[in-house]
CSV table of C-alpha atoms in Angstrom, one decimal:
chain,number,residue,atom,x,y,z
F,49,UNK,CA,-9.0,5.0,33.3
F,50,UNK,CA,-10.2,7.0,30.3
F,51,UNK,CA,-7.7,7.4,27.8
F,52,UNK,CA,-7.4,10.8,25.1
F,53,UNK,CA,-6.5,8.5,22.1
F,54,UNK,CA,-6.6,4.7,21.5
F,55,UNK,CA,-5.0,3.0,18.8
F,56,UNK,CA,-6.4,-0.3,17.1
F,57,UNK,CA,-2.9,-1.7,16.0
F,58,UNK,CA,0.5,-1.2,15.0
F,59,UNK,CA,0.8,-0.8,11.6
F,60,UNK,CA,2.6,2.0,9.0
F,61,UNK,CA,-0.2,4.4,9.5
F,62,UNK,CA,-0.4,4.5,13.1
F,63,UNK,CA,3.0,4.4,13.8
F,64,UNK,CA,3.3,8.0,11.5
F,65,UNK,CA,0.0,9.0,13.0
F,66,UNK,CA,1.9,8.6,16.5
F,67,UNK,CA,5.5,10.0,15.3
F,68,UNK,CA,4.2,13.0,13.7
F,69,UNK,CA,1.6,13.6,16.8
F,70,UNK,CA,5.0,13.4,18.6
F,71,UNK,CA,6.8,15.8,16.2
F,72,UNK,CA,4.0,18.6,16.7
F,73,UNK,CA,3.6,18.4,20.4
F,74,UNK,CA,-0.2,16.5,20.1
F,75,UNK,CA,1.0,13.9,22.8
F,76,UNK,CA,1.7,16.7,25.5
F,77,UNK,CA,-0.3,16.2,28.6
F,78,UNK,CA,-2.3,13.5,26.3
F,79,UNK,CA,-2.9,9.9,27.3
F,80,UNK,CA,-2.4,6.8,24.7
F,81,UNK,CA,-3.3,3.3,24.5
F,82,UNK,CA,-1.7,1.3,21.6
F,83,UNK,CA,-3.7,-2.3,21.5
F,84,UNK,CA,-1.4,-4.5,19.0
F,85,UNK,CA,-1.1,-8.2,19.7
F,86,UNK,CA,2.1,-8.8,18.0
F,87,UNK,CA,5.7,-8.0,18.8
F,88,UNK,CA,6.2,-6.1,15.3
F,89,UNK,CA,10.1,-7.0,16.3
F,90,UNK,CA,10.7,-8.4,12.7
F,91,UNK,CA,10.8,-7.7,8.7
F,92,UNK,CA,7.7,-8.8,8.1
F,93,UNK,CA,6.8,-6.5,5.2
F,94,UNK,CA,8.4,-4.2,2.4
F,95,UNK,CA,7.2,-0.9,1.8
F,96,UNK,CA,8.4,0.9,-1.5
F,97,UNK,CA,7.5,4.3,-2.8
F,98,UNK,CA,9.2,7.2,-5.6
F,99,UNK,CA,9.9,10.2,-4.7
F,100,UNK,CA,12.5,12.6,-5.6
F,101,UNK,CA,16.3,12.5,-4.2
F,102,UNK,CA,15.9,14.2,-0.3
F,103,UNK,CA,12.7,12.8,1.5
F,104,UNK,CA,11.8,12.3,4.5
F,105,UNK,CA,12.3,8.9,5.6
F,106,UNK,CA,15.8,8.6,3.5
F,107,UNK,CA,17.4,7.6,6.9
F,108,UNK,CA,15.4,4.5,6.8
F,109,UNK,CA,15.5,3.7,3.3
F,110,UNK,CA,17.2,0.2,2.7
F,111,UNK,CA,18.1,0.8,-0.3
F,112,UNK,CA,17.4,3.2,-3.6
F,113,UNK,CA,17.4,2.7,-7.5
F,114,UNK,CA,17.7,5.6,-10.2
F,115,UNK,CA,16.2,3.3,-12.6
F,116,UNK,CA,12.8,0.9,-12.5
F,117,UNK,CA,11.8,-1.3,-15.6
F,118,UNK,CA,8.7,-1.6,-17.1
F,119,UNK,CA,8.9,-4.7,-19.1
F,120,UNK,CA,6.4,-6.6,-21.1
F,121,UNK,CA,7.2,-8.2,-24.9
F,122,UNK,CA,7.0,-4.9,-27.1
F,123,UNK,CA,8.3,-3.0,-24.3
F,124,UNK,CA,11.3,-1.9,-21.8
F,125,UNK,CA,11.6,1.0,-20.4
F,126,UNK,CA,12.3,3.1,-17.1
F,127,UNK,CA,9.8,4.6,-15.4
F,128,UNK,CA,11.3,6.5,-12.9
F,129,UNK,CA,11.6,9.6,-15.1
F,130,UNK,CA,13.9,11.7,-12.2
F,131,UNK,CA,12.5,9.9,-9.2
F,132,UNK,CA,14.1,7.6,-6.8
F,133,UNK,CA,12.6,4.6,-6.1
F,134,UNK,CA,12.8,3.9,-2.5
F,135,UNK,CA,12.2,0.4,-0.2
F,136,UNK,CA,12.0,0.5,3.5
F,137,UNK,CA,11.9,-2.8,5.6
F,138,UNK,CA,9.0,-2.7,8.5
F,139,UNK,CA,11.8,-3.8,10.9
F,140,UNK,CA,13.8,-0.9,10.7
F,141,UNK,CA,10.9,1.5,10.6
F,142,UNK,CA,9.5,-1.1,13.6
F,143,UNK,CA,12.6,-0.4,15.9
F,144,UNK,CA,13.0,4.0,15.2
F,145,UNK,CA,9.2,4.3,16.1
F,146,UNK,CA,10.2,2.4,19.4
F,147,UNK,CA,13.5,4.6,19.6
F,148,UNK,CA,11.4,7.8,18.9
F,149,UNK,CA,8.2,7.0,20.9
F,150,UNK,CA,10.5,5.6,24.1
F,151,UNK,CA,9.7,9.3,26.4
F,152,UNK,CA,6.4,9.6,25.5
F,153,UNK,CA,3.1,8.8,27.5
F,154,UNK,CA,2.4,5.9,25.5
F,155,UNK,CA,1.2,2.7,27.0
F,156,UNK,CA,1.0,-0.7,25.1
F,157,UNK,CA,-1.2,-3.7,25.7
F,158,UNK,CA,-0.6,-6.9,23.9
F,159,UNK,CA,-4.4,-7.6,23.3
F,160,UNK,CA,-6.5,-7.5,20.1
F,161,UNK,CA,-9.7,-5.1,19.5
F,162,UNK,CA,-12.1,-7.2,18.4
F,163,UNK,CA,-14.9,-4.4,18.8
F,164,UNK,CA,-15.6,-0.9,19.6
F,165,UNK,CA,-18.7,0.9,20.3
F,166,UNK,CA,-19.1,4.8,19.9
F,167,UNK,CA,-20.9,6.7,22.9
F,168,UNK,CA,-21.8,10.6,23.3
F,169,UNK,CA,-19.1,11.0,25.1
F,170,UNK,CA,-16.3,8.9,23.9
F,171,UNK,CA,-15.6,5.5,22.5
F,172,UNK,CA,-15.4,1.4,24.3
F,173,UNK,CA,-12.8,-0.3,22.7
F,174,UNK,CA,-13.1,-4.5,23.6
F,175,UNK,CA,-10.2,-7.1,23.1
F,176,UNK,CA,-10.1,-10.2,23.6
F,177,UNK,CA,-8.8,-10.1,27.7
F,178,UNK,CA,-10.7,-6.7,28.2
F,179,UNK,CA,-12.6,-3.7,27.6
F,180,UNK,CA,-11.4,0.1,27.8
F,181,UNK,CA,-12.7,3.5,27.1
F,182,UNK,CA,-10.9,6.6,25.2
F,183,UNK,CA,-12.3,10.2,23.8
F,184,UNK,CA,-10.7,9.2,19.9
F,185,UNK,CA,-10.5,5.9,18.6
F,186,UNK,CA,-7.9,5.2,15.2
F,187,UNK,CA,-8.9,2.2,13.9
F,188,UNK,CA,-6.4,0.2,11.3
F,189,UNK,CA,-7.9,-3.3,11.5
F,190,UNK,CA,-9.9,-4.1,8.3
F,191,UNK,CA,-12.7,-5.9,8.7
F,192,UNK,CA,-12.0,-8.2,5.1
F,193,UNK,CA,-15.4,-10.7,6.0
F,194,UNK,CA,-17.7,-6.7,5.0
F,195,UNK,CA,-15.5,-5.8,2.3
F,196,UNK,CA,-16.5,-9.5,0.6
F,197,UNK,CA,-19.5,-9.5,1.7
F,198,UNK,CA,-21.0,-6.2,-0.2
F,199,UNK,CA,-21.3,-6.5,-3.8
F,200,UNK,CA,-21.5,-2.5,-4.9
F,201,UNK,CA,-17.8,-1.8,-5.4
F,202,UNK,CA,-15.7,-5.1,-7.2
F,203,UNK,CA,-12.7,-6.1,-4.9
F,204,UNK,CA,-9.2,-7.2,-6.5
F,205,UNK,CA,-6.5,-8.2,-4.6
F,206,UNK,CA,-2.9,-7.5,-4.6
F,207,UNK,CA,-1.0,-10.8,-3.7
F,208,UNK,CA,2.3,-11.7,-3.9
F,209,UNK,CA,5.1,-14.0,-2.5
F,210,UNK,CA,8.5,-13.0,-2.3
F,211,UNK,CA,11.5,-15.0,-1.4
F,212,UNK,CA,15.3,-12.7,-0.5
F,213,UNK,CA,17.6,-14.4,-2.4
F,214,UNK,CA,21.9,-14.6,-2.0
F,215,UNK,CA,23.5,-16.3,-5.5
F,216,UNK,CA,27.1,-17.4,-5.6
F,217,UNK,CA,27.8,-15.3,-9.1
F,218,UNK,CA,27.2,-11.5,-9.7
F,219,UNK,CA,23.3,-12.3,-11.2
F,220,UNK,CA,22.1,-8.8,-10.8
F,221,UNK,CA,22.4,-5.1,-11.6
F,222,UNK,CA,22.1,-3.6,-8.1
F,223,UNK,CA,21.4,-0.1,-10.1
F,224,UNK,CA,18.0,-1.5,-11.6
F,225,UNK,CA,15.4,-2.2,-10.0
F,226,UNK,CA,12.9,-4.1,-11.8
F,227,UNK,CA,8.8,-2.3,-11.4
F,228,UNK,CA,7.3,-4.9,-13.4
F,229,UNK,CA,8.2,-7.5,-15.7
F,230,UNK,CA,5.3,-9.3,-17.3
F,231,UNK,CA,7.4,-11.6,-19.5
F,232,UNK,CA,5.7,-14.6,-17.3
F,233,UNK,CA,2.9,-16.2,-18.6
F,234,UNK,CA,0.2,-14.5,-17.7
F,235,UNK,CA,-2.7,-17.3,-17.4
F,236,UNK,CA,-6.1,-15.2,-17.6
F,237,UNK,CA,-4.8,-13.0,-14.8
F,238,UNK,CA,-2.7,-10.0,-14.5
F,239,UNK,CA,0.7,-11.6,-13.1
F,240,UNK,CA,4.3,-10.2,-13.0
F,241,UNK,CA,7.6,-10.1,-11.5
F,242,UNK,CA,9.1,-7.5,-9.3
F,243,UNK,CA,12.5,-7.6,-8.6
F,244,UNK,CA,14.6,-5.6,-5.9
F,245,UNK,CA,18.3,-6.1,-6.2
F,246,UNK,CA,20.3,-5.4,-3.1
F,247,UNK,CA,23.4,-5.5,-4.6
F,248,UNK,CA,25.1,-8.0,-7.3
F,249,UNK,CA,23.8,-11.0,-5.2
F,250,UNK,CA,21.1,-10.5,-3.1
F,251,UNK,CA,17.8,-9.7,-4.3
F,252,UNK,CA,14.4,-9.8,-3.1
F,253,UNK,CA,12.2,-11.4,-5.8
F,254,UNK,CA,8.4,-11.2,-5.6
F,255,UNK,CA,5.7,-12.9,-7.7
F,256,UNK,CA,2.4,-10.4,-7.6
F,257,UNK,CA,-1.1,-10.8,-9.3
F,258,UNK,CA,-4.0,-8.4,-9.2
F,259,UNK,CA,-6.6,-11.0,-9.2
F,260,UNK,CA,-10.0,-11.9,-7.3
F,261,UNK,CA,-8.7,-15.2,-5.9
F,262,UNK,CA,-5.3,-16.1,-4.2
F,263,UNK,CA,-3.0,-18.7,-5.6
F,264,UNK,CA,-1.6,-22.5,-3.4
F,265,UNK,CA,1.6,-21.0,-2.0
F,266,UNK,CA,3.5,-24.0,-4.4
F,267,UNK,CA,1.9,-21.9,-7.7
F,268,UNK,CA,3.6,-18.7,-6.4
F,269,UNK,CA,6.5,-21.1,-5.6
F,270,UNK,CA,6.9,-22.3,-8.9
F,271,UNK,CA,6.5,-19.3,-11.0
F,272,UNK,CA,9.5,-17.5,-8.9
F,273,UNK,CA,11.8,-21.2,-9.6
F,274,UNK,CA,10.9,-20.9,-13.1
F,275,UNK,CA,11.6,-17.5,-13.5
F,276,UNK,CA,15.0,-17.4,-11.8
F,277,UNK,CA,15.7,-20.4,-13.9
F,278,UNK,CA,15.1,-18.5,-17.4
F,279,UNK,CA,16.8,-15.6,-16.2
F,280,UNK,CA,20.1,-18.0,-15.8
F,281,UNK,CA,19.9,-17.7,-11.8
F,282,UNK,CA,20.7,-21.4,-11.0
F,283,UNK,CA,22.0,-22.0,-7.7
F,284,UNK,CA,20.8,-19.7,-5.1
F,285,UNK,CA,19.8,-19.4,-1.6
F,286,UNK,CA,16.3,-18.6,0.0
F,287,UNK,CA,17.4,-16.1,2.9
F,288,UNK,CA,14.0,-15.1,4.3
F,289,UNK,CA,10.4,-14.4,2.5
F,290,UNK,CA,7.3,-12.4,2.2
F,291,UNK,CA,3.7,-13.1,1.6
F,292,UNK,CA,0.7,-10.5,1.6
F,293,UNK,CA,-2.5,-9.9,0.2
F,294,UNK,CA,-3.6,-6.2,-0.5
F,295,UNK,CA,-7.2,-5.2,-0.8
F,296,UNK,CA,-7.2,-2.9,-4.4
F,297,UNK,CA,-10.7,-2.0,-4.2
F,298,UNK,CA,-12.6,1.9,-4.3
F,299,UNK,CA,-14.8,1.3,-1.5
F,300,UNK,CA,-15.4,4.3,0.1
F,301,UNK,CA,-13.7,3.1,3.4
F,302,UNK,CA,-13.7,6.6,4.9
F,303,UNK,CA,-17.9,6.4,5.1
F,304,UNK,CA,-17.4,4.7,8.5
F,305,UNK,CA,-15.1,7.1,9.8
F,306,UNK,CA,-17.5,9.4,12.8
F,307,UNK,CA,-16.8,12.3,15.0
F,308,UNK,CA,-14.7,10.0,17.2
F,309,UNK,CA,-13.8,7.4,14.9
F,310,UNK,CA,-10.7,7.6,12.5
F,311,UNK,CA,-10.2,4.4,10.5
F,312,UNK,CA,-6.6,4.8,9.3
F,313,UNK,CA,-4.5,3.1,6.6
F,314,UNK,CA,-6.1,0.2,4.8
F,315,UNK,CA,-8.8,-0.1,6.8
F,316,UNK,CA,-9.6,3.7,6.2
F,317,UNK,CA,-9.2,3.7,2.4
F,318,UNK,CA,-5.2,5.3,2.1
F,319,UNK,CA,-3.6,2.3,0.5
F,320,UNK,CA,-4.0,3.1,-3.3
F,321,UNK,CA,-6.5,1.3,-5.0
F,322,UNK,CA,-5.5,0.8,-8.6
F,323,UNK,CA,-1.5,-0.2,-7.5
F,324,UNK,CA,-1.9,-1.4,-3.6
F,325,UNK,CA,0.5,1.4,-2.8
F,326,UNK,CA,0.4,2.6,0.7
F,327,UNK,CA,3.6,4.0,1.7
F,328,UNK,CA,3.0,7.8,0.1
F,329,UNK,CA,-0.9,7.7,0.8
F,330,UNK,CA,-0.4,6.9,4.5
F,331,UNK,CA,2.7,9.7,4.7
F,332,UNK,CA,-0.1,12.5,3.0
F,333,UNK,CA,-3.1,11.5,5.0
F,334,UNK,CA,-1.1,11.7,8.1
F,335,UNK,CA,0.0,15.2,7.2
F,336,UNK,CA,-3.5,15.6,7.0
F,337,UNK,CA,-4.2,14.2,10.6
F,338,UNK,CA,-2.0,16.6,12.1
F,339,UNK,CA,-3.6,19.6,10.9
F,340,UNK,CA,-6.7,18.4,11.9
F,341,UNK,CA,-5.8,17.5,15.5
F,342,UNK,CA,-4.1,21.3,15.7
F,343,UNK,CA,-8.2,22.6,15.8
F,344,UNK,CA,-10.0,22.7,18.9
F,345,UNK,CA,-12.9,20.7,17.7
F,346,UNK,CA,-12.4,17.4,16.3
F,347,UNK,CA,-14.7,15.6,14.4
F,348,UNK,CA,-12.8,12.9,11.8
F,349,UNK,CA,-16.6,12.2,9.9
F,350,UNK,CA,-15.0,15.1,7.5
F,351,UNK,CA,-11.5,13.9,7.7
F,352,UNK,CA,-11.7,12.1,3.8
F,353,UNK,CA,-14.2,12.8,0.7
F,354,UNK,CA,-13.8,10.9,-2.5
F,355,UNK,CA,-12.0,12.9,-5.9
F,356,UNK,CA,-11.7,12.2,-8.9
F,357,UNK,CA,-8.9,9.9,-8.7
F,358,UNK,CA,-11.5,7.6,-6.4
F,359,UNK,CA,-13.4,7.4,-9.5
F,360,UNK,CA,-10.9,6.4,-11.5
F,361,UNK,CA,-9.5,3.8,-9.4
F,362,UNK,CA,-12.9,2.2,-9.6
F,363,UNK,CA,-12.8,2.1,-13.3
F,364,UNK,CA,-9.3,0.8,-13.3
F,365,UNK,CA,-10.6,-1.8,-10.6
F,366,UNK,CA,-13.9,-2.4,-12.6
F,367,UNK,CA,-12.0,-3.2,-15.6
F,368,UNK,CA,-9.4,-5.5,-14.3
F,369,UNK,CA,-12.4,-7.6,-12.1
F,370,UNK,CA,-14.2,-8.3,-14.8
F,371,UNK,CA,-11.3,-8.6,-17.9
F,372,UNK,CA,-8.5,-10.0,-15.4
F,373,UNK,CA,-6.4,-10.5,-18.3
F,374,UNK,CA,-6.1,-6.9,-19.6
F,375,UNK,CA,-3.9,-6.0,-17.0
F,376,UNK,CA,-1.0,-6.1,-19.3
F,377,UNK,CA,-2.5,-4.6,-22.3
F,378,UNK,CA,-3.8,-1.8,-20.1
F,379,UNK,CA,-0.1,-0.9,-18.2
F,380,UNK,CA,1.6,-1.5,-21.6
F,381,UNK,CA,-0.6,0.8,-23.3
F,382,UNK,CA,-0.1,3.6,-20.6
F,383,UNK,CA,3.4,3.6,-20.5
F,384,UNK,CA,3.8,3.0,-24.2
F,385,UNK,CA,2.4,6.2,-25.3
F,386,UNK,CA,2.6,8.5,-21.9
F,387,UNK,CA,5.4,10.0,-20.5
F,388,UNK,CA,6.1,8.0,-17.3
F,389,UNK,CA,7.0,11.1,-15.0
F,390,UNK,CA,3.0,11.8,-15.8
F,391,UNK,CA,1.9,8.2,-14.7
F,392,UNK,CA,3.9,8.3,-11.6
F,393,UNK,CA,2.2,12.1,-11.0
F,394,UNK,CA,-1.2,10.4,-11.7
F,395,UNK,CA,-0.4,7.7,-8.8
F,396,UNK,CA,0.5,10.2,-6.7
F,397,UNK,CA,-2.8,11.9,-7.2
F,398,UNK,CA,-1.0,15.2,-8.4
F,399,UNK,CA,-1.4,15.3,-12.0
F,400,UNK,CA,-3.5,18.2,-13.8
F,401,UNK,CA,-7.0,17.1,-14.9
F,402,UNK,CA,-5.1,17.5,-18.4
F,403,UNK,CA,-2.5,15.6,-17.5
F,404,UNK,CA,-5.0,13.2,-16.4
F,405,UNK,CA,-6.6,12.8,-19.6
F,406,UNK,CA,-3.5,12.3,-21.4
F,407,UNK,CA,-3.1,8.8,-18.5
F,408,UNK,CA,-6.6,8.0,-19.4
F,409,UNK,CA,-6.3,8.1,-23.4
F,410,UNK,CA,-3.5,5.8,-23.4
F,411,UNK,CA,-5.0,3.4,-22.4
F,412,UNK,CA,-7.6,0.6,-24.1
F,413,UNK,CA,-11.1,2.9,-24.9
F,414,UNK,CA,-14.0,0.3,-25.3
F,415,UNK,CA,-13.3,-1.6,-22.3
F,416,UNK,CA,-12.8,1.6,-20.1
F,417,UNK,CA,-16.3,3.1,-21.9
F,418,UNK,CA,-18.2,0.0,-20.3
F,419,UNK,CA,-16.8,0.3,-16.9
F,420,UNK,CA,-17.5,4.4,-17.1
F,421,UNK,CA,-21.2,3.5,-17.6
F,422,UNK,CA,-21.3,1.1,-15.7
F,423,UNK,CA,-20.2,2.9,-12.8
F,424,UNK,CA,-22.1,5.7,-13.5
F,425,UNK,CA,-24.9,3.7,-12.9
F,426,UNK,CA,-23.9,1.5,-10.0
């Protein structure tokens, strides 16, 4: 059997692609093969996004703060500016795709792709138990050993432990959540602490670096004891954790998208490279998606081209890859001296190019001047 559409795992992007598709009548009279290995029947991941009050996804929002610190030793301050800043477990999201996608014609195989190969007239998709054909391949497994392995465009990466915590006292301020704190030593890297608090005693607390290299899970371990400890949260209890490790890098991922080929989320470039947000990117780009599956001819080589914003996520990325430890001069410095309704614009990709320039002066010249030329140049 030849299937319309194949999808190359289950994660956040696919499972909009497939919920919006549904939402626009795309799956009508459509045959789809979701190949995903995993049960994807637990929390097994956070996602986390501002936007403003009414969204979207608000019936799957966990939870949602009015206020997010910035914190570092000159500085403490919200950055939320009007926004709500929203966190969705993958568990809940997990079972209303299931809910949603129950009536429709979509059949999944508990198997991993482990190639595909693009014909004239359609795609092969292998696993590892079998082979099968399609007309439209989306692809969201990153291939991590080709990212490495090319040396054009420096690769950071956004890792982080994070253990859900219950104390016996009322520890935290269940209105506030915390963006980041970089009171922790900061060791030649950029390292800080994110905190999400639940409510007065639950919290989920999550030790992050943008660095190169990935830490022994005892460092991240450690850093999270010590920090509860000089925040005067002795006694507590480790309900469940979270590890991960985000590829922040401007490689143009999209280049390897073809007429029948859509690499989607990480894999295709949409999780943000200068922060390691996905969430928003992967809700756009699938907005995008559906417009484009509405035309008669499909060809998803055009689906992404690089902005402005690509380029300045590679100086960001250039500067913090070579300079590790400016990260907290450099996010200081930005929220320091510019509003932070226009920094969380800028993420977004929706900022003015004056507003832009306003992001860009804040922060540190010389070392940004370098990484300009020297990306210029690359």
């Amino acid at each position: 059997m030849k299937y319309d559409y194949v999808f190359s795992g289950l994660g956040l992007a696919a499972m909009m692609a497939l919920l919006k598709m549904a939402e626009n009548g795309l799956l009508l009279n459509k045959s789809v093969l979701l190949l995903e290995p995993d049960e994807k029947d637990k929390n097994d991941r956070t996602w986390c996004f501002w936007e403003a009050e009414n969204g979207k996804w608000d019936d799957l929002t966990t939870r949602k703060w009015q206020k997010a610190l910035f914190i570092c030793k000159e500085i403490k301050k919200d950055v939320l500016n009007g926004f709500f800043y929203k966190m969705i477990e993958s568990e809940k999201f997990y079972n209303y795709y299931k809910k949603q996608m129950g009536v429709h014609n979509v059949k999944c195989i508990k198997e991993k792709v482990v190639s595909y190969n693009e014909t004239a007239d359609g795609v092969v998709v292998k696993t590892n138990e079998g082979q099968y054909s399609c007309d439209f391949l989306f692809n969201s497994v990153l291939n991590f050993d080709d990212l490495q392995r090319q040396k054009k465009y420096p690769v950071l990466k956004q890792h982080f432990l994070g253990w859900f915590i219950e104390v016996e006292n009322d520890a935290f301020d269940e209105n506030t959540a915390l963006f980041m704190d970089f009171s922790v030593p900061q060791k030649g890297n950029t390292r800080f602490m994110y905190v999400l608090p639940l409510n007065q005693r639950k919290a989920l607390v999550e030790y992050t670096l943008f660095s190169a290299e990935l830490l022994k899970l005892q460092e991240y371990e450690e850093e999270i004891q010590n920090y509860l400890i000089n925040s005067g949260v002795k006694n507590f209890k480790i309900t469940a954790k979270e590890q991960g490790s985000i590829p922040m890098t401007a490689f143009p991922f999209w280049k390897k998208n073809t007429k029948r080929v859509l690499n989607i989320g990480t894999a295709g470039g949409w999780t943000k490279a200068s922060t390691g947000f996905t969430f928003k990117n992967a809700d756009k780009e699938t907005d995008r998606l559906i417009e484009l599956l509405k035309k008669k001819e499909l060809d998803f080589g055009q689906f992404k081209k690089a902005n402005r914003f690509t380029f300045y996520d590679d100086l960001f990325v250039d500067v913090l890859y070579r300079n590790n430890e400016l990260g907290e001069e450099v996010f200081s410095a930005m929220f320091a001296r510019c509003n932070p309704g226009v920094i969380l614009k800028f993420l977004d990709e929706e900022t003015t190019f004056l507003e832009d320039l306003k992001v860009i002066w804040s922060c540190p010249k010389l070392p940004f001047l370098k990484s300009f030329f020297r990306r210029i140049l690359k």
